[in-house]
């Protein structure tokens, strides 16, 4: 064994083209995975967590080469590939994305994948034993008796019976099917298992059994596991390290306990505090994120989380209450999408006031107040200069000049979060976070100090 | 808890389905009450019958194959005796429903505003303009930004969380007294889930309605529930105050469920075995086969009656709490393994207790 | 295999450095059986074609006077395919078969249909070997079916009892005879064979081409998919009816021609259906899993995609087979049919005599009707029996 990690992912990208018309002209791309890097040492479990649409499953299928990555390297140092060498043409010899068909087939034996849905991960018309033994057959074990014996042995070892060999998947429960999937993934004695939400379709009592089984198997065979999950609790249960993804990027990565105890990135903090605690005496006082996840076809500039971040850094020279600053940022986000309909605002005001007012006759001030109200901006901002800029912008909005308002606010209230994309920086040994707050100072609780240091 | 007559009272509710394999009993003799302004959670795993129980209340199950026995009284009125028309009025009026998958529950051919207007007009005889005004107010109330502008949008133009908000607005339209929420946040991401849970809490305060909340997630239960019903294989295993249930889970099944929770920093334990066959349930306690404390009596006769544990309003269907048994055996066992909330830390960071 | 000659019994004992992925084609027993029997059939065909002199009976050497036609070879191939890919798998998976059978059994009309169709099939197969071809025999014209009667003036010679000026039917001609004196029972039996041949052989062509094109289009995607599906579009607008008329006019009608034309031009819908079904299936995780394990495209199509989409063709076939039979009857009725004793021809022949000899058109008509009805019932029941399995799978 060398100290080299089993799997090294370098700047992996997977973009899906968006096409239009008969000629399939490309008009854009969905950046499902946009430059992620991480290592998985031998015998370690890395958790990749994030909400739906963050690209975690795409990352898994790109690594395992079910989909061809758009860019980046996936270095697999398994088996005889221990000594990493660089090929003559300066490409890394262990780069999976450059493998020829033969090397790829060998890689597929050494890296297996487990899927989410136990009801669809086994061929319903194949005996489960045959399903388990199929990889052996694909990889050239021609002795049928040997294949059968190995499959039976594995069935026994994952907690089922040897006699289940001849049964069909529909005779098993969800948890049992997931055990069979695990057996199938193990049968070629792989070094890496990529598990995509392996327990999220299961009941909690079954989840626990499968997680325990995975832990045991990993210990016994020294496997490396890449676990994809949306469930922080599951990740915490079996992972050594965790990477948190948001909109195709890794925002934070670190040792599991360290990350859970001391989350650095505001997104990780929000994610953790959103989880309901199974204890009625604890109030979930955590921050609730505003809005939905933006579309990965047109991700926000700078830090992708700045459109929802509760700790978004304030513009230089202004002094807001953080909550009000967030509200102004929400207004800016909506303005940038030209998603404010002043007619509708007037109509809403007319509806709200019980007197019969024509929407056209709603005074500008009432409309402005309604906009402030909708975003939770107070009647007057604390900082006089900021207030005058905002008032000017609102004036433009009620006069239906959204572009003008957007431009005014963008120039006046520009924050570093939207300007520059933060890179991962170390906040503690082995713990990295991609946030401007971290790159200036290690503490996150004091936004003011972060700004003044800037 | 209020002492006056409950808003909803369910007695001996039994729902069976006729299938090719025989008669399947999904809910078996369920008793519970919901009082005004109270949130009651039914918690259970798949196959526990929790969803069927909720759907049996307003009889939105298709019958046949379903067959409902027992008594459901809403404000003292026997729901089972209502005519089809009166039942429809009840469903669209005093009892609102929200479901797990908002995309299936919204009609994709109509704008969301129109669907809410329809819900309002179904219940109240108001003009279209008035209904539209109310609908916009409701959309605004459930946190749809730019409610007026989005009134004419179609369901596919909304994200999952926003669709669930629209569903809630629709359910709120007739100002129901009881909202039945069947896993309303299961299909959503956690950050969106917390938004929806906050919203439900707010509107409950504002409208003063009762909520029957169906979920499998103990975390959600701890957060929203006043009272908890634990179901297993169609039977009620335990009921009680949310604090009691989490602090002193009395039924071995409830205890086992708590120990399954991952990420507590302790090793999780699954529950060995599987659900009993719902077409041919075993004698005695349904959980006996998987129960670490099971004795001979557990496998005889009927499911044990709900015994009082001594704590107020806390009842449990387990022989250990009946005559001739020592309940401390169960409770001590619970202490030795440490319940999920036994070490209830108050530290919020990390979402779990670290100590 | 492992270096020491003992067979590994645990997966971690396999020494992968010794395992050489071989390119050997791995054939299942049924595929092997199909291959062997098809080869034998081909050899027989070549023997017939090259060795046996023209106009000599094929089996003259063993003293069996039977001229095997091209249609017969093709039909044999169809039967072999049905045997190896429908009957054999049913025996291979007794458990699954039992499961389907239990579901199927509950449908009484479908059981009756299955019985009727099996009887039709076997009588149609064996009958023509035993019964002589229906022949003209003017003296025996217009004999009524047994237990019925016809005015004596209609017949030349009454085989049965004559009373009150009425000729009564006898067991010699249980279904009566036509205006040409052909025995309708013989016609019915020969017609069974024609109907089965038409239905099964066209369906065989449609199934093979349709599944192949459908799965390949679905799995390959991109240009291949585009090209194949556009071709299907074009083919479906093509009037095979006209082509058949044209070719019949040119070469004379034959059953083989009918089957070939309708088989080769009717697979469009099946291909579409298989494609959409296979597209759904390619999203299934077991396909992805097979891919991630290193399975080749061919293996995935053959071992996962085809078996899982095949059962879905049943709906399609349950509509196609009766429609082929009906088409053939319609063509025969119109007089374009092949020169074989078919039900459609007899219906046409009897329609002028309906006023007094009702049975000539009615009896084949009833058989045609019942056969088509039976196929429809059978298709419905099979669909019901096969589909719930998918439901229980997703539930559990």
Coordinates of N, CA and C in Angstrom, one line a residue, chain C residues 214-225 228 282 297 301 305:
Chain C
X214 N -36.8 -1.6 -32.4 CA -37.1 -0.8 -31.2 C -36.0 -0.7 -30.2
X215 N -35.5 -1.8 -29.8 CA -34.4 -1.8 -28.8 C -33.1 -1.1 -29.3
X216 N -32.8 -1.4 -30.6 CA -31.6 -0.8 -31.1 C -31.7 0.7 -31.1
X217 N -32.9 1.2 -31.6 CA -33.2 2.6 -31.6 C -33.1 3.2 -30.2
X218 N -33.7 2.6 -29.3 CA -33.8 3.1 -27.9 C -32.4 3.1 -27.3
X219 N -31.7 2.1 -27.5 CA -30.4 2.0 -26.8 C -29.3 2.8 -27.4
X220 N -29.4 2.9 -28.8 CA -28.3 3.6 -29.4 C -28.6 5.1 -29.3
X221 N -29.9 5.5 -29.5 CA -30.2 6.9 -29.4 C -29.6 7.7 -30.6
X222 N -29.6 9.0 -30.5 CA -28.9 9.8 -31.5 C -29.4 9.6 -32.9
X223 N -28.4 9.6 -33.8 CA -28.8 9.5 -35.2 C -29.4 8.2 -35.6
X224 N -28.9 7.1 -35.0 CA -29.5 5.8 -35.3 C -31.0 5.8 -35.0
X225 N -31.3 6.3 -33.9 CA -32.7 6.4 -33.4 C -33.5 7.2 -34.4
X228 N -34.0 5.4 -37.8 CA -34.9 4.3 -37.7 C -36.3 4.7 -37.5
X282 N -34.2 1.7 -20.1 CA -32.8 2.0 -20.0 C -32.5 3.0 -18.9
X297 N -22.6 -3.5 -24.7 CA -23.9 -3.1 -25.2 C -24.8 -4.3 -25.6
X301 N -28.4 -5.4 -24.0 CA -29.6 -5.5 -24.8 C -30.2 -6.9 -24.7
X305 N -32.4 -5.9 -21.6 CA -33.4 -5.0 -22.3 C -34.5 -5.9 -23.0

